[in-house]
């Protein structure tokens, strides 16, 4: 069983950056495909981005060109960096993982992920 713990959230000014961590335990991230999602109050969960087992990355339209997902196999951690933050980026960010190579064309498919973290709050002030 995979346990995921996010960290790195906080209060950030608009235009700033944040680097979120998703630390995995129970499985090596080398065999995991990992996604990032976010949810703001009153809104549906939104796909932010994902990284396949081999490191191929995919991004949602709302963060395209502002987001970078990376992996550190030694730390067993996947990172999400968001730049040029906007107040609309305010949300709880959660990572999710599945023991699979990739996403078969649907990195945003919530039900394909078997493990979820509790989330970390990112608040962007204007």
GROMACS .gro file of N, CA and C in nm:
model
  378
    1UNK      N    1   0.084  -0.119   0.000
    1UNK     CA    2   0.000   0.000   0.000
    1UNK      C    3   0.088   0.125   0.000
    2UNK      N    4   0.048   0.221  -0.078
    2UNK     CA    5   0.124   0.344  -0.091
    2UNK      C    6   0.065   0.451   0.000
    3UNK      N    7   0.150   0.517   0.073
    3UNK     CA    8   0.110   0.634   0.153
    3UNK      C    9   0.176   0.757   0.093
    4UNK      N   10   0.095   0.860   0.072
    4UNK     CA   11   0.145   0.984   0.013
    4UNK      C   12   0.125   1.098   0.111
    5UNK      N   13   0.227   1.181   0.126
    5UNK     CA   14   0.219   1.296   0.215
    5UNK      C   15   0.266   1.419   0.139
    6UNK      N   16   0.178   1.518   0.127
    6UNK     CA   17   0.212   1.642   0.060
    6UNK      C   18   0.264   1.743   0.161
    7UNK      N   19   0.348   1.832   0.113
    7UNK     CA   20   0.396   1.943   0.194
    7UNK      C   21   0.439   2.055   0.102
    8UNK      N   22   0.465   2.170   0.161
    8UNK     CA   23   0.516   2.282   0.083
    8UNK      C   24   0.416   2.393   0.057
    9UNK      N   25   0.292   2.372   0.099
    9UNK     CA   26   0.193   2.476   0.077
    9UNK      C   27   0.211   2.591   0.174
   10UNK      N   28   0.130   2.694   0.156
   10UNK     CA   29   0.135   2.809   0.244
   10UNK      C   30   0.075   2.930   0.176
   11UNK      N   31   0.104   3.045   0.232
   11UNK     CA   32   0.055   3.172   0.179
   11UNK      C   33   0.162   3.232   0.088
   12UNK      N   34   0.123   3.262  -0.034
   12UNK     CA   35   0.216   3.313  -0.134
   12UNK      C   36   0.154   3.435  -0.201
   13UNK      N   37   0.235   3.531  -0.232
   13UNK     CA   38   0.186   3.648  -0.304
   13UNK      C   39   0.168   3.616  -0.452
   14UNK      N   40   0.073   3.683  -0.512
   14UNK     CA   41   0.054   3.667  -0.656
   14UNK      C   42   0.183   3.701  -0.729
   15UNK      N   43   0.213   3.620  -0.829
   15UNK     CA   44   0.337   3.636  -0.903
   15UNK      C   45   0.451   3.553  -0.849
   16UNK      N   46   0.433   3.499  -0.731
   16UNK     CA   47   0.536   3.416  -0.669
   16UNK      C   48   0.530   3.272  -0.715
   17UNK      N   49   0.608   3.189  -0.648
   17UNK     CA   50   0.617   3.047  -0.684
   17UNK      C   51   0.601   2.961  -0.560
   18UNK      N   52   0.566   2.838  -0.584
   18UNK     CA   53   0.556   2.741  -0.475
   18UNK      C   54   0.605   2.607  -0.527
   19UNK      N   55   0.667   2.532  -0.439
   19UNK     CA   56   0.713   2.399  -0.474
   19UNK      C   57   0.651   2.300  -0.376
   20UNK      N   58   0.565   2.219  -0.425
   20UNK     CA   59   0.497   2.121  -0.342
   20UNK      C   60   0.566   1.986  -0.355
   21UNK      N   61   0.567   1.914  -0.244
   21UNK     CA   62   0.628   1.782  -0.241
   21UNK      C   63   0.522   1.676  -0.217
   22UNK      N   64   0.544   1.562  -0.277
   22UNK     CA   65   0.458   1.445  -0.255
   22UNK      C   66   0.553   1.330  -0.222
   23UNK      N   67   0.566   1.303  -0.092
   23UNK     CA   68   0.656   1.199  -0.047
   23UNK      C   69   0.581   1.067  -0.038
   24UNK      N   70   0.636   0.966  -0.100
   24UNK     CA   71   0.572   0.835  -0.103
   24UNK      C   72   0.643   0.739  -0.009
   25UNK      N   73   0.564   0.651   0.049
   25UNK     CA   74   0.620   0.542   0.128
   25UNK      C   75   0.538   0.417   0.099
   26UNK      N   76   0.603   0.303   0.117
   26UNK     CA   77   0.535   0.177   0.088
   26UNK      C   78   0.565   0.122  -0.050
   27UNK      N   79   0.598   0.208  -0.142
   27UNK     CA   80   0.635   0.171  -0.278
   27UNK      C   81   0.736   0.272  -0.330
   28UNK      N   82   0.825   0.227  -0.414
   28UNK     CA   83   0.914   0.322  -0.477
   28UNK      C   84   0.841   0.397  -0.588
   29UNK      N   85   0.871   0.526  -0.602
   29UNK     CA   86   0.803   0.604  -0.706
   29UNK      C   87   0.846   0.558  -0.845
   30UNK      N   88   0.951   0.476  -0.852
   30UNK     CA   89   0.995   0.428  -0.983
   30UNK      C   90   0.885   0.346  -1.052
   31UNK      N   91   0.793   0.289  -0.972
   31UNK     CA   92   0.687   0.208  -1.032
   31UNK      C   93   0.553   0.280  -1.029
   32UNK      N   94   0.553   0.406  -0.988
   32UNK     CA   95   0.429   0.478  -0.973
   32UNK      C   96   0.410   0.584  -1.081
   33UNK      N   97   0.289   0.595  -1.129
   33UNK     CA   98   0.247   0.711  -1.205
   33UNK      C   99   0.179   0.804  -1.105
   34UNK      N  100   0.215   0.931  -1.107
   34UNK     CA  101   0.170   1.024  -1.003
   34UNK      C  102   0.099   1.144  -1.065
   35UNK      N  103  -0.012   1.179  -1.007
   35UNK     CA  104  -0.085   1.295  -1.054
   35UNK      C  105  -0.101   1.399  -0.944
   36UNK      N  106  -0.124   1.520  -0.985
   36UNK     CA  107  -0.154   1.630  -0.893
   36UNK      C  108  -0.291   1.687  -0.929
   37UNK      N  109  -0.369   1.710  -0.825
   37UNK     CA  110  -0.502   1.767  -0.842
   37UNK      C  111  -0.519   1.879  -0.739
   38UNK      N  112  -0.615   1.963  -0.763
   38UNK     CA  113  -0.643   2.067  -0.666
   38UNK      C  114  -0.793   2.089  -0.658
   39UNK      N  115  -0.834   2.141  -0.543
   39UNK     CA  116  -0.976   2.170  -0.524
   39UNK      C  117  -0.991   2.296  -0.442
   40UNK      N  118  -1.060   2.391  -0.498
   40UNK     CA  119  -1.091   2.515  -0.428
   40UNK      C  120  -1.231   2.503  -0.369
   41UNK      N  121  -1.260   2.580  -0.266
   41UNK     CA  122  -1.393   2.573  -0.204
   41UNK      C  123  -1.503   2.597  -0.306
   42UNK      N  124  -1.601   2.510  -0.306
   42UNK     CA  125  -1.715   2.525  -0.395
   42UNK      C  126  -1.689   2.484  -0.539
   43UNK      N  127  -1.571   2.432  -0.566
   43UNK     CA  128  -1.537   2.392  -0.703
   43UNK      C  129  -1.505   2.244  -0.709
   44UNK      N  130  -1.511   2.189  -0.828
   44UNK     CA  131  -1.478   2.049  -0.847
   44UNK      C  132  -1.327   2.030  -0.845
   45UNK      N  133  -1.289   1.906  -0.817
   45UNK     CA  134  -1.147   1.875  -0.820
   45UNK      C  135  -1.095   1.893  -0.962
   46UNK      N  136  -0.978   1.954  -0.973
   46UNK     CA  137  -0.923   1.990  -1.103
   46UNK      C  138  -0.788   1.925  -1.123
   47UNK      N  139  -0.768   1.872  -1.242
   47UNK     CA  140  -0.638   1.813  -1.277
   47UNK      C  141  -0.535   1.923  -1.295
   48UNK      N  142  -0.420   1.905  -1.229
   48UNK     CA  143  -0.312   2.002  -1.240
   48UNK      C  144  -0.202   1.948  -1.331
   49UNK      N  145  -0.160   1.826  -1.306
   49UNK     CA  146  -0.055   1.767  -1.387
   49UNK      C  147  -0.026   1.626  -1.342
   50UNK      N  148   0.060   1.557  -1.417
   50UNK     CA  149   0.092   1.419  -1.384
   50UNK      C  150   0.226   1.381  -1.443
   51UNK      N  151   0.284   1.278  -1.383
   51UNK     CA  152   0.411   1.226  -1.429
   51UNK      C  153   0.400   1.075  -1.440
   52UNK      N  154   0.431   1.022  -1.557
   52UNK     CA  155   0.427   0.877  -1.575
   52UNK      C  156   0.547   0.814  -1.505
   53UNK      N  157   0.550   0.685  -1.503
   53UNK     CA  158   0.659   0.612  -1.439
   53UNK      C  159   0.794   0.651  -1.500
   54UNK      N  160   0.795   0.676  -1.628
   54UNK     CA  161   0.920   0.709  -1.696
   54UNK      C  162   0.954   0.856  -1.689
   55UNK      N  163   0.863   0.936  -1.632
   55UNK     CA  164   0.890   1.078  -1.618
   55UNK      C  165   0.826   1.166  -1.722
   56UNK      N  166   0.748   1.109  -1.813
   56UNK     CA  167   0.672   1.193  -1.906
   56UNK      C  168   0.571   1.275  -1.827
   57UNK      N  169   0.557   1.400  -1.864
   57UNK     CA  170   0.469   1.488  -1.787
   57UNK      C  171   0.354   1.543  -1.871
   58UNK      N  172   0.246   1.572  -1.801
   58UNK     CA  173   0.125   1.624  -1.862
   58UNK      C  174   0.071   1.732  -1.769
   59UNK      N  175   0.013   1.836  -1.828
   59UNK     CA  176  -0.035   1.947  -1.746
   59UNK      C  177  -0.176   1.987  -1.787
   60UNK      N  178  -0.250   2.031  -1.686
   60UNK     CA  179  -0.382   2.084  -1.714
   60UNK      C  180  -0.373   2.222  -1.776
   61UNK      N  181  -0.477   2.262  -1.844
   61UNK     CA  182  -0.475   2.390  -1.915
   61UNK      C  183  -0.451   2.508  -1.822
   62UNK      N  184  -0.501   2.498  -1.700
   62UNK     CA  185  -0.492   2.611  -1.609
   62UNK      C  186  -0.350   2.638  -1.560
   63UNK      N  187  -0.261   2.541  -1.571
   63UNK     CA  188  -0.124   2.561  -1.523
   63UNK      C  189  -0.021   2.539  -1.632
   64UNK      N  190  -0.067   2.514  -1.752
   64UNK     CA  191   0.026   2.490  -1.861
   64UNK      C  192   0.119   2.610  -1.875
   65UNK      N  193   0.246   2.586  -1.893
   65UNK     CA  194   0.351   2.688  -1.904
   65UNK      C  195   0.387   2.751  -1.770
   66UNK      N  196   0.318   2.713  -1.664
   66UNK     CA  197   0.353   2.764  -1.532
   66UNK      C  198   0.390   2.654  -1.434
   67UNK      N  199   0.368   2.531  -1.474
   67UNK     CA  200   0.391   2.420  -1.384
   67UNK      C  201   0.501   2.327  -1.432
   68UNK      N  202   0.571   2.269  -1.334
   68UNK     CA  203   0.674   2.170  -1.364
   68UNK      C  204   0.666   2.058  -1.263
   69UNK      N  205   0.656   1.937  -1.312
   69UNK     CA  206   0.657   1.819  -1.224
   69UNK      C  207   0.790   1.748  -1.242
   70UNK      N  208   0.850   1.713  -1.130
   70UNK     CA  209   0.978   1.642  -1.135
   70UNK      C  210   0.979   1.532  -1.031
   71UNK      N  211   1.077   1.442  -1.046
   71UNK     CA  212   1.089   1.329  -0.954
   71UNK      C  213   1.228   1.324  -0.895
   72UNK      N  214   1.234   1.283  -0.771
   72UNK     CA  215   1.362   1.254  -0.707
   72UNK      C  216   1.351   1.112  -0.654
   73UNK      N  217   1.407   1.019  -0.728
   73UNK     CA  218   1.396   0.878  -0.688
   73UNK      C  219   1.466   0.851  -0.555
   74UNK      N  220   1.575   0.919  -0.531
   74UNK     CA  221   1.649   0.897  -0.405
   74UNK      C  222   1.565   0.939  -0.284
   75UNK      N  223   1.486   1.044  -0.301
   75UNK     CA  224   1.400   1.091  -0.192
   75UNK      C  225   1.262   1.028  -0.197
   76UNK      N  226   1.236   0.950  -0.302
   76UNK     CA  227   1.105   0.889  -0.323
   76UNK      C  228   0.994   0.995  -0.319
   77UNK      N  229   1.020   1.104  -0.390
   77UNK     CA  230   0.932   1.220  -0.384
   77UNK      C  231   0.908   1.274  -0.525
   78UNK      N  232   0.786   1.318  -0.546
   78UNK     CA  233   0.750   1.387  -0.670
   78UNK      C  234   0.717   1.532  -0.633
   79UNK      N  235   0.764   1.623  -0.715
   79UNK     CA  236   0.746   1.764  -0.688
   79UNK      C  237   0.656   1.829  -0.793
   80UNK      N  238   0.585   1.931  -0.747
   80UNK     CA  239   0.508   2.017  -0.836
   80UNK      C  240   0.550   2.160  -0.808
   81UNK      N  241   0.605   2.225  -0.906
   81UNK     CA  242   0.641   2.365  -0.892
   81UNK      C  243   0.548   2.448  -0.979
   82UNK      N  244   0.491   2.550  -0.918
   82UNK     CA  245   0.403   2.641  -0.990
   82UNK      C  246   0.459   2.782  -0.982
   83UNK      N  247   0.469   2.846  -1.096
   83UNK     CA  248   0.523   2.981  -1.104
   83UNK      C  249   0.414   3.080  -1.142
   84UNK      N  250   0.448   3.208  -1.124
   84UNK     CA  251   0.355   3.315  -1.161
   84UNK      C  252   0.215   3.286  -1.103
   85UNK      N  253   0.212   3.262  -0.975
   85UNK     CA  254   0.088   3.223  -0.910
   85UNK      C  255  -0.016   3.333  -0.917
   86UNK      N  256  -0.142   3.289  -0.926
   86UNK     CA  257  -0.254   3.380  -0.932
   86UNK      C  258  -0.350   3.346  -0.818
   87UNK      N  259  -0.433   3.442  -0.779
   87UNK     CA  260  -0.531   3.409  -0.674
   87UNK      C  261  -0.617   3.288  -0.709
   88UNK      N  262  -0.643   3.265  -0.836
   88UNK     CA  263  -0.723   3.149  -0.877
   88UNK      C  264  -0.651   3.017  -0.851
   89UNK      N  265  -0.523   3.021  -0.821
   89UNK     CA  266  -0.449   2.898  -0.788
   89UNK      C  267  -0.473   2.855  -0.644
   90UNK      N  268  -0.542   2.937  -0.568
   90UNK     CA  269  -0.571   2.904  -0.429
   90UNK      C  270  -0.657   2.778  -0.422
   91UNK      N  271  -0.607   2.678  -0.350
   91UNK     CA  272  -0.677   2.549  -0.343
   91UNK      C  273  -0.600   2.456  -0.250
   92UNK      N  274  -0.663   2.344  -0.219
   92UNK     CA  275  -0.592   2.233  -0.156
   92UNK      C  276  -0.536   2.146  -0.269
   93UNK      N  277  -0.409   2.123  -0.263
   93UNK     CA  278  -0.341   2.043  -0.365
   93UNK      C  279  -0.314   1.904  -0.311
   94UNK      N  280  -0.353   1.805  -0.388
   94UNK     CA  281  -0.335   1.667  -0.347
   94UNK      C  282  -0.261   1.589  -0.456
   95UNK      N  283  -0.175   1.500  -0.414
   95UNK     CA  284  -0.115   1.410  -0.511
   95UNK      C  285  -0.182   1.274  -0.502
   96UNK      N  286  -0.174   1.202  -0.610
   96UNK     CA  287  -0.235   1.070  -0.619
   96UNK      C  288  -0.141   0.980  -0.699
   97UNK      N  289  -0.151   0.851  -0.675
   97UNK     CA  290  -0.059   0.759  -0.742
   97UNK      C  291  -0.127   0.629  -0.779
   98UNK      N  292  -0.071   0.566  -0.879
   98UNK     CA  293  -0.115   0.432  -0.916
   98UNK      C  294   0.007   0.353  -0.962
   99UNK      N  295   0.003   0.225  -0.936
   99UNK     CA  296   0.113   0.136  -0.973
   99UNK      C  297   0.093   0.095  -1.118
  100UNK      N  298   0.136   0.181  -1.205
  100UNK     CA  299   0.115   0.159  -1.348
  100UNK      C  300   0.216   0.243  -1.425
  101UNK      N  301   0.234   0.206  -1.551
  101UNK     CA  302   0.333   0.277  -1.631
  101UNK      C  303   0.289   0.420  -1.661
  102UNK      N  304   0.165   0.433  -1.703
  102UNK     CA  305   0.121   0.565  -1.748
  102UNK      C  306  -0.027   0.583  -1.733
  103UNK      N  307  -0.086   0.660  -1.821
  103UNK     CA  308  -0.223   0.704  -1.803
  103UNK      C  309  -0.317   0.666  -1.919
  104UNK      N  310  -0.264   0.608  -2.022
  104UNK     CA  311  -0.346   0.560  -2.133
  104UNK      C  312  -0.434   0.672  -2.187
  105UNK      N  313  -0.374   0.788  -2.197
  105UNK     CA  314  -0.443   0.901  -2.255
  105UNK      C  315  -0.527   0.981  -2.159
  106UNK      N  316  -0.537   0.938  -2.033
  106UNK     CA  317  -0.624   1.007  -1.937
  106UNK      C  318  -0.554   1.030  -1.805
  107UNK      N  319  -0.457   1.118  -1.799
  107UNK     CA  320  -0.391   1.146  -1.670
  107UNK      C  321  -0.483   1.215  -1.572
  108UNK      N  322  -0.595   1.268  -1.619
  108UNK     CA  323  -0.687   1.341  -1.535
  108UNK      C  324  -0.799   1.253  -1.479
  109UNK      N  325  -0.795   1.125  -1.510
  109UNK     CA  326  -0.904   1.036  -1.469
  109UNK      C  327  -0.888   0.999  -1.323
  110UNK      N  328  -0.970   1.060  -1.238
  110UNK     CA  329  -0.957   1.045  -1.093
  110UNK      C  330  -0.961   0.900  -1.049
  111UNK      N  331  -1.051   0.824  -1.106
  111UNK     CA  332  -1.073   0.688  -1.057
  111UNK      C  333  -0.960   0.593  -1.092
  112UNK      N  334  -0.869   0.636  -1.177
  112UNK     CA  335  -0.757   0.548  -1.211
  112UNK      C  336  -0.651   0.546  -1.102
  113UNK      N  337  -0.657   0.641  -1.011
  113UNK     CA  338  -0.557   0.650  -0.905
  113UNK      C  339  -0.604   0.571  -0.782
  114UNK      N  340  -0.514   0.494  -0.725
  114UNK     CA  341  -0.550   0.408  -0.612
  114UNK      C  342  -0.511   0.466  -0.477
  115UNK      N  343  -0.420   0.560  -0.475
  115UNK     CA  344  -0.374   0.617  -0.348
  115UNK      C  345  -0.378   0.770  -0.357
  116UNK      N  346  -0.418   0.832  -0.246
  116UNK     CA  347  -0.428   0.978  -0.241
  116UNK      C  348  -0.367   1.030  -0.113
  117UNK      N  349  -0.303   1.146  -0.123
  117UNK     CA  350  -0.255   1.213  -0.004
  117UNK      C  351  -0.366   1.299   0.056
  118UNK      N  352  -0.336   1.357   0.172
  118UNK     CA  353  -0.436   1.439   0.242
  118UNK      C  354  -0.443   1.580   0.188
  119UNK      N  355  -0.338   1.625   0.124
  119UNK     CA  356  -0.340   1.757   0.063
  119UNK      C  357  -0.263   1.861   0.140
  120UNK      N  358  -0.227   1.967   0.070
  120UNK     CA  359  -0.160   2.082   0.130
  120UNK      C  360  -0.225   2.208   0.073
  121UNK      N  361  -0.251   2.304   0.161
  121UNK     CA  362  -0.321   2.425   0.121
  121UNK      C  363  -0.224   2.526   0.061
  122UNK      N  364  -0.262   2.579  -0.054
  122UNK     CA  365  -0.189   2.690  -0.115
  122UNK      C  366  -0.286   2.807  -0.124
  123UNK      N  367  -0.246   2.919  -0.067
  123UNK     CA  368  -0.328   3.039  -0.072
  123UNK      C  369  -0.247   3.150  -0.138
  124UNK      N  370  -0.302   3.206  -0.242
  124UNK     CA  371  -0.233   3.311  -0.317
  124UNK      C  372  -0.304   3.443  -0.291
  125UNK      N  373  -0.230   3.537  -0.236
  125UNK     CA  374  -0.287   3.668  -0.205
  125UNK      C  375  -0.260   3.764  -0.320
  126UNK      N  376  -0.356   3.852  -0.344
  126UNK     CA  377  -0.342   3.947  -0.455
  126UNK      C  378  -0.275   4.075  -0.410
   0.00000   0.00000   0.00000
